[in-house]
Tab-separated table of C-alpha atoms in Angstrom:
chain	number	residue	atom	x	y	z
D	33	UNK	CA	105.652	57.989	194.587
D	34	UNK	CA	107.120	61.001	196.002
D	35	UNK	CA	105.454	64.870	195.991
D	36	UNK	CA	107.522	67.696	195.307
D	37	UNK	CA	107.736	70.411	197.602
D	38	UNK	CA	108.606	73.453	195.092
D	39	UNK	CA	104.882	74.405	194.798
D	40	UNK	CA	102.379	75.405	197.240
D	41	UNK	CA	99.137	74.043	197.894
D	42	UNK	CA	95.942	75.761	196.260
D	43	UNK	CA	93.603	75.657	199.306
D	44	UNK	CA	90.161	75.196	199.063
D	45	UNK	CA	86.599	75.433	200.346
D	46	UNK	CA	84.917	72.419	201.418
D	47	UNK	CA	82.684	70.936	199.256
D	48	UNK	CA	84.009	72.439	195.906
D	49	UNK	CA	85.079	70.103	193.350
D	50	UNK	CA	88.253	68.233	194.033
D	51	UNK	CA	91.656	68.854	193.604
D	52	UNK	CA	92.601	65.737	192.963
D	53	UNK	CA	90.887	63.418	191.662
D	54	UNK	CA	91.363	59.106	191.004
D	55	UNK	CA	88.984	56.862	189.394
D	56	UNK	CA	90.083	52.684	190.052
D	57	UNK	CA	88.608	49.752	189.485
D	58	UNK	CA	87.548	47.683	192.770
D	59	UNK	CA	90.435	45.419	192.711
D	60	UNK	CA	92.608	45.344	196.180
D	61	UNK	CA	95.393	45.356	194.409
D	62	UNK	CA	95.438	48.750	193.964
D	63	UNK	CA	94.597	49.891	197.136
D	64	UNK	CA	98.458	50.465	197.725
D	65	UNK	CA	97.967	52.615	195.204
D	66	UNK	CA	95.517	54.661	196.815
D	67	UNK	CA	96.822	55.047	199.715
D	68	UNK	CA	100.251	56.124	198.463
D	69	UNK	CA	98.301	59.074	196.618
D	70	UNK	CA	96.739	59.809	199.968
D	71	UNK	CA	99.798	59.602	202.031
D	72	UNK	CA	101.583	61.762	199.820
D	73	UNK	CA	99.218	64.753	199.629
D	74	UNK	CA	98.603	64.320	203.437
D	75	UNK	CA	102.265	64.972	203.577
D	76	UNK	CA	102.404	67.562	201.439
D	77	UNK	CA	99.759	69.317	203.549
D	78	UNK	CA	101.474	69.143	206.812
D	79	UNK	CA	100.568	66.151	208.861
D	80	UNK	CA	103.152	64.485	210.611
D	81	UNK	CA	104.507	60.796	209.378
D	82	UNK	CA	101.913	58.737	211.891
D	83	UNK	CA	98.653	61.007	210.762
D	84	UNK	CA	99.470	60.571	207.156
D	85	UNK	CA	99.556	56.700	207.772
D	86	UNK	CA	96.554	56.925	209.622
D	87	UNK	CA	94.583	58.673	206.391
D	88	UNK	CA	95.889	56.561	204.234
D	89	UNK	CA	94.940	53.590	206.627
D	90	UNK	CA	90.775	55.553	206.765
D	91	UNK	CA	91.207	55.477	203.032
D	92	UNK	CA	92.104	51.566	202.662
D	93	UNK	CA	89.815	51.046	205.026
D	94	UNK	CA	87.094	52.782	203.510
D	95	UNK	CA	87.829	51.274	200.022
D	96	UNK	CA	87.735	47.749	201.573
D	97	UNK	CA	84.566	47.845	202.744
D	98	UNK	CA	82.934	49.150	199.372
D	99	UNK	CA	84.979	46.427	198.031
D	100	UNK	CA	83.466	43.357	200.311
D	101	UNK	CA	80.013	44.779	200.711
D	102	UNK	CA	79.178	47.438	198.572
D	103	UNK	CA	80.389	45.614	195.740
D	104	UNK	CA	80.493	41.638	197.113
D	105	UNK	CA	84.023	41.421	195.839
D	106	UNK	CA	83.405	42.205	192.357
D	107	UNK	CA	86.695	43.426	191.252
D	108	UNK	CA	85.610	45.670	188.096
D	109	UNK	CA	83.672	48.248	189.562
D	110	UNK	CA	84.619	51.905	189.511
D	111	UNK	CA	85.396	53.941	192.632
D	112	UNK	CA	86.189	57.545	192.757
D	113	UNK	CA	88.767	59.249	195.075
D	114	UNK	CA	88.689	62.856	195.884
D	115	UNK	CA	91.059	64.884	197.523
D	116	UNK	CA	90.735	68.490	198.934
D	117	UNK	CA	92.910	70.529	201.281
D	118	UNK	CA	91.250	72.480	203.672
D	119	UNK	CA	91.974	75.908	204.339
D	120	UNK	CA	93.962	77.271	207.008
D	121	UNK	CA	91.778	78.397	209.867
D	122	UNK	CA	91.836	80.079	213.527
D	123	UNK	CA	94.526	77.798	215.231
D	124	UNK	CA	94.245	75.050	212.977
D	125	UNK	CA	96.489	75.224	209.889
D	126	UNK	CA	94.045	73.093	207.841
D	127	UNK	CA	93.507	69.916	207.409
D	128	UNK	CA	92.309	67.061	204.093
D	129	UNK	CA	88.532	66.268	202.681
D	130	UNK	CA	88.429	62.798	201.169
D	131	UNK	CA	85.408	61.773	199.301
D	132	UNK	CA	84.873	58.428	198.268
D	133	UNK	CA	81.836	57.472	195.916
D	134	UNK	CA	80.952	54.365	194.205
D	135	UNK	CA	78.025	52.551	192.360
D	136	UNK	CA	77.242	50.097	195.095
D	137	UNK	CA	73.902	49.229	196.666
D	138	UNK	CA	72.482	52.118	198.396
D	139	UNK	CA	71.785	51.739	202.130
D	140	UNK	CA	71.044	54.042	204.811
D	141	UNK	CA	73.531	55.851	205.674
D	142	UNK	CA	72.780	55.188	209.726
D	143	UNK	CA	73.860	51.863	209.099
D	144	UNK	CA	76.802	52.481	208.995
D	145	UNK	CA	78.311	51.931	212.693
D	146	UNK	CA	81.460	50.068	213.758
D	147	UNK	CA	80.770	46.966	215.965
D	148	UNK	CA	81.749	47.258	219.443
D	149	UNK	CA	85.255	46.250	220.410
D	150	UNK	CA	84.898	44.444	223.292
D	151	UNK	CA	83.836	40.781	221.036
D	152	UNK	CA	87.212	40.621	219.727
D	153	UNK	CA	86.533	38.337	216.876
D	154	UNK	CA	87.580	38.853	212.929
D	155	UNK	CA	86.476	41.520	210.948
D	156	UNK	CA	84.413	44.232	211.160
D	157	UNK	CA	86.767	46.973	212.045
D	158	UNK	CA	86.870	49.110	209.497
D	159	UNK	CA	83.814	51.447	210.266
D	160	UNK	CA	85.280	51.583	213.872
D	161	UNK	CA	89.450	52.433	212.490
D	162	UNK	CA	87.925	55.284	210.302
D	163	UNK	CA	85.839	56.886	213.091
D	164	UNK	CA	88.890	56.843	215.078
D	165	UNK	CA	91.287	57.831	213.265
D	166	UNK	CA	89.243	60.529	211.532
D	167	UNK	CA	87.407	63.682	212.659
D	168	UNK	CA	84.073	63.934	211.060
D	169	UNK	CA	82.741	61.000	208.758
D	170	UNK	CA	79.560	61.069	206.535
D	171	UNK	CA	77.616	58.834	204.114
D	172	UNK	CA	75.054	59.887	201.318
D	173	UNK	CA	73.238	58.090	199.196
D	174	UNK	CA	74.177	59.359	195.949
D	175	UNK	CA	71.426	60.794	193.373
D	176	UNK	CA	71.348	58.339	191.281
D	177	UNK	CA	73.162	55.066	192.311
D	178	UNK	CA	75.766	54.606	195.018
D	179	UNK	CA	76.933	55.564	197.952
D	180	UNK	CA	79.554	59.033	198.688
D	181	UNK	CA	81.697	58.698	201.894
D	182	UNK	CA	82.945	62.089	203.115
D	183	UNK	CA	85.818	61.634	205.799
D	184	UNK	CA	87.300	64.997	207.007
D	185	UNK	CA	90.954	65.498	209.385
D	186	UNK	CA	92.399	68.457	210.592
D	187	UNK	CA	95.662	69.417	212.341
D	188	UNK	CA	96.569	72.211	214.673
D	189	UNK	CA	99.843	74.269	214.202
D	190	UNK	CA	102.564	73.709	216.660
D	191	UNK	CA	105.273	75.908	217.578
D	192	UNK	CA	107.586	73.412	215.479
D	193	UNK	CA	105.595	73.490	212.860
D	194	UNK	CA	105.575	76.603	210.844
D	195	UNK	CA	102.017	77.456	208.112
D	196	UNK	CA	102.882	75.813	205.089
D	197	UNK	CA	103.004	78.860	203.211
D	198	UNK	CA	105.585	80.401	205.497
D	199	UNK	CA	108.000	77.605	205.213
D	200	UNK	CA	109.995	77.271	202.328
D	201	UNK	CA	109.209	73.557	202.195
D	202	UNK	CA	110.732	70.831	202.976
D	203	UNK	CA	108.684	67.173	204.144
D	204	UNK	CA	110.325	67.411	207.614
D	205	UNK	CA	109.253	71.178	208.194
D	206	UNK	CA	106.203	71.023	207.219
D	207	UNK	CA	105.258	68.446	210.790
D	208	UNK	CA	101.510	69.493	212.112
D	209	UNK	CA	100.124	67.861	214.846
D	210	UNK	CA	96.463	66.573	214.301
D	211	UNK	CA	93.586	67.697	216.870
D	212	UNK	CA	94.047	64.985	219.822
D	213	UNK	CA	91.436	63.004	219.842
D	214	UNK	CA	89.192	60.963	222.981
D	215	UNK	CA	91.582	58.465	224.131
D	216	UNK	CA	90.005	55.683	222.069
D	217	UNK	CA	89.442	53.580	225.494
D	218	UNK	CA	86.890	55.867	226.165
D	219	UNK	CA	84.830	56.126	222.925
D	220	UNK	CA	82.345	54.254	221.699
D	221	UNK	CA	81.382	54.060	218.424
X	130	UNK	CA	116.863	25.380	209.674
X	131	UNK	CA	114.229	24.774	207.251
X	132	UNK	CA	112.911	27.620	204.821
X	133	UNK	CA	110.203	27.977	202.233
X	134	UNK	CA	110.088	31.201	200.354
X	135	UNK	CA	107.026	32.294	198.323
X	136	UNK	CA	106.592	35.961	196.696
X	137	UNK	CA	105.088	37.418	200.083
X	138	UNK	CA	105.772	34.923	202.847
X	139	UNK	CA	108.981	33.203	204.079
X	140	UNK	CA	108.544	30.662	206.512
X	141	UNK	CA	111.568	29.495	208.796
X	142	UNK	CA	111.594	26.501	211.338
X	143	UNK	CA	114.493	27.216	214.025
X	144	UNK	CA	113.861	24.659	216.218
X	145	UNK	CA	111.749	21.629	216.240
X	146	UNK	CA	108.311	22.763	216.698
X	147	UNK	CA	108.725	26.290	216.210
X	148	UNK	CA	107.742	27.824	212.985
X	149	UNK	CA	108.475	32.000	211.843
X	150	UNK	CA	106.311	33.313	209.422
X	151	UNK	CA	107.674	36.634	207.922
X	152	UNK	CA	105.378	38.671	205.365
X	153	UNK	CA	107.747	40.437	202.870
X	154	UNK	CA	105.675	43.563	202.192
X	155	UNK	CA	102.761	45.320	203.762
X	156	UNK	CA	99.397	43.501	204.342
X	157	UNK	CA	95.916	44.554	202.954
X	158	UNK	CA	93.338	42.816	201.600
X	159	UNK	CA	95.118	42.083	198.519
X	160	UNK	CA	97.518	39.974	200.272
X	161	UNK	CA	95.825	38.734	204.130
X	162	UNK	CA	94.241	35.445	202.058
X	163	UNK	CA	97.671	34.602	201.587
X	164	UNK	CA	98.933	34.819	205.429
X	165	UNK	CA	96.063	33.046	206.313
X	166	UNK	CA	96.346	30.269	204.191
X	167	UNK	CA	100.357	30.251	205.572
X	168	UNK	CA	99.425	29.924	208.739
X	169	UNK	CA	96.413	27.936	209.015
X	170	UNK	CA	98.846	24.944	207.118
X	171	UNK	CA	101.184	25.771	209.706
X	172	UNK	CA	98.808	25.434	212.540
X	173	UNK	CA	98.132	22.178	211.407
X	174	UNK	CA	101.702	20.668	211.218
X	175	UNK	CA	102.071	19.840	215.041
X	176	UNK	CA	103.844	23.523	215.939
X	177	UNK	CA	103.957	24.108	219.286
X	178	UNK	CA	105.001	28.012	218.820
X	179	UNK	CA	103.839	30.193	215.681
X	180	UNK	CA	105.921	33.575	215.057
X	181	UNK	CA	104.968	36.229	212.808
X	182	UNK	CA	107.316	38.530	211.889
X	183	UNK	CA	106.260	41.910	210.968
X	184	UNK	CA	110.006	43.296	210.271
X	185	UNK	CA	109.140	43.641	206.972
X	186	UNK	CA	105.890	45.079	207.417
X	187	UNK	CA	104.811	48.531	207.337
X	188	UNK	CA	101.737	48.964	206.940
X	189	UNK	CA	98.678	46.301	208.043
X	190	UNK	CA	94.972	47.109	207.841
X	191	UNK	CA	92.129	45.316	208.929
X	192	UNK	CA	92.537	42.010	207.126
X	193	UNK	CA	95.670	41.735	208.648
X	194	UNK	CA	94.326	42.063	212.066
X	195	UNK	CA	91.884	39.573	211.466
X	196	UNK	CA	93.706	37.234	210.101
X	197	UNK	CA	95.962	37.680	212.991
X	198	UNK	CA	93.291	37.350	215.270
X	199	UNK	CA	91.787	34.413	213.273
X	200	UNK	CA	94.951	32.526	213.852
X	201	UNK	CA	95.435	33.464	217.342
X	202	UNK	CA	91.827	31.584	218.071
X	203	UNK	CA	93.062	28.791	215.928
X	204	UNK	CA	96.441	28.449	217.566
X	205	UNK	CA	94.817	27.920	220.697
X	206	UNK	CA	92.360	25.283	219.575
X	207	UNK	CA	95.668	23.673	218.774
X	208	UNK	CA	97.747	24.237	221.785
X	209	UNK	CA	99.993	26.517	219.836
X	210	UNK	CA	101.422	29.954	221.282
X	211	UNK	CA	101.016	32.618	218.571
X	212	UNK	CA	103.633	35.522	219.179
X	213	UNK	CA	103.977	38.569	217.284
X	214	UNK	CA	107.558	39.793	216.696
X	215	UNK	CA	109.459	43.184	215.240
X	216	UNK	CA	106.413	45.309	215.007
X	217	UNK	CA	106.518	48.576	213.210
X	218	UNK	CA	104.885	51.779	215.221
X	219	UNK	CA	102.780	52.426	212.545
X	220	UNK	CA	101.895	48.875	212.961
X	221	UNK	CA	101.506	48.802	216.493
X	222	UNK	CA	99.087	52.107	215.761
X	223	UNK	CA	96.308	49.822	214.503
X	224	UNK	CA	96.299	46.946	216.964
X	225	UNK	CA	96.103	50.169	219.717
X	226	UNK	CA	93.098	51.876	217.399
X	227	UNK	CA	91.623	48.238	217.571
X	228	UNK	CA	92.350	47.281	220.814
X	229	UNK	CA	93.704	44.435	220.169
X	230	UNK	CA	97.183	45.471	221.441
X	231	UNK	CA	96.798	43.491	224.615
X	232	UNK	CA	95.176	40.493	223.147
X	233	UNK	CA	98.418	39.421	221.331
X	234	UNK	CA	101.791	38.338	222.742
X	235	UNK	CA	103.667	41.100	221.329
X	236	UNK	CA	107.715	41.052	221.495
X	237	UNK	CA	110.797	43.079	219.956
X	238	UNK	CA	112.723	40.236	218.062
X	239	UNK	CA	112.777	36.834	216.901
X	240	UNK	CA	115.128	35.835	219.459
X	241	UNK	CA	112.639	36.644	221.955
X	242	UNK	CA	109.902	35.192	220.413
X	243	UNK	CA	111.674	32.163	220.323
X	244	UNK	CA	112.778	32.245	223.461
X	245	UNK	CA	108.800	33.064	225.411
């Protein structure tokens, strides 16, 4: 899937009701998918090739887990994807809201921590690869069943990289730098 | 030289003992049970040296890695060296977001994977 550069984003507040919008079924085999969709718009936002992979990596991530726990690998249940651009701002020329909502088993949402790094062992990275790689991460119970994930990355302008609206775009001028982030030797999460 | 092809895995033997598994496509959860399964039968087919090659890989999320770091605990249960070979930056991004970048035996090419 490719996105086409002739129109220009509509950017919106946070919190309104998504641009974009997917509904799938809990099967893995569309998480490819999903985080083509992802990839894409990240692109078409601004964020460099690495940062795009790295949202679309949060958004597998993310997916997976509601997949193996939320729904114990039932591969039939529904999971909504929305997409927002966020507005330009101050230095920062924007950035991407992702919300992620399903039907599973609510839980409280301050269980949901990464395990610490230092056991290396087999699974249970997932919490920890979306803290990193994104900059603000939230979980809700839902009103009436399920749980909403809220995942939010921004970018700074560079002198290379021109505001979307001033460039006349094409994908390789359009190459934001995210905010740098801890070195992730030094978190903890 | 010795090679099995399936849908998402080929699997070469270059030398006696040595055995190259190469995904064919990106690995998520749709597709790690199928790498693991690949190499665990590998691991226990007297190999001395396990290779997978990522060449074909660009993209890997956390199933990969722990299937990757599943079989590195196996292989050395078994006395087998697990290298990784021809790994993709965006690849290499997640084993550094992990920190498991240094826990692997990471190398540029086959050739030097077979060769370690």
């Amino acid at each position: 899937m490719t996105v086409g550069c002739t129109v220009e984003p509509k950017w919106v507040d946070m919190h309104e009701s998504p641009e974009i919008e997917l509904k799938l079924i809990s099967d893995p085999m569309y998480l490819c998918g999903a985080r083509e969709l992802v990839g894409c718009i990240a692109k078409r936002i601004g964020f460099n090739d690495m940062d795009c992979s790295k949202i679309a990596l949060a958004v597998d991530e993310a997916l997976a887990n509601i997949i193996r726990h939320g729904y114990n690998k039932s591969f039939d249940r529904p999971i909504w994807i929305g997409i927002n651009p966020i507005k330009p701002e101050g230095d920062s020329i924007g950035g991407i809201e992702i919300t992620i909502d399903d039907e599973a088993k609510q839980v409280d949402p301050c269980e949901m921590k990464g395990r610490e790094l230092e056991d290396i062992k087999p699974g249970g990275l997932g919490v920890h690869i979306i803290q990193e790689v994104m900059d603000e991460v939230r979980y809700e119970k839902r009103e009436t069943v399920g749980m909403r994930m809220i995942m939010v990355k921004r970018a700074v302008r560079t002198q290379e990289s021109p505001r979307l609206s001033d460039a006349k775009c094409n994908a390789n001028a359009c190459c934001v730098t995210s905010i740098p982030k801890k070195s992730s030797k030094t978190r903890t999460s | 030289m010795a090679k099995q092809q399936s849908d998402f895995i080929t699997i070469d033997r270059p030398e006696q003992g040595v055995v190259v598994i190469a995904p064919t496509t990106d690995i998520d959860m749709s597709r790690s049970p199928e790498l693991r399964t690949a190499i665990r039968q590998e691991l226990g087919g007297g190999v001395h040296k396990l290779i997978v090659d990522l060449c074909d890989v660009n993209y890997m999320d956390s199933s990969g890695l722990a299937t990757l770091v599943e079989a590195m605990r196996n292989a050395s249960k078994t006395d087998t060296k697990l290298v990784i070979c021809h790994m993709h930056e965006k690849v290499s991004a997640i084993f550094e977001i992990a920190r498991l970048d240094s826990f692997f035996s990471i190398v540029e090419s086959r050739d030097d994977a077979i060769s370690l």
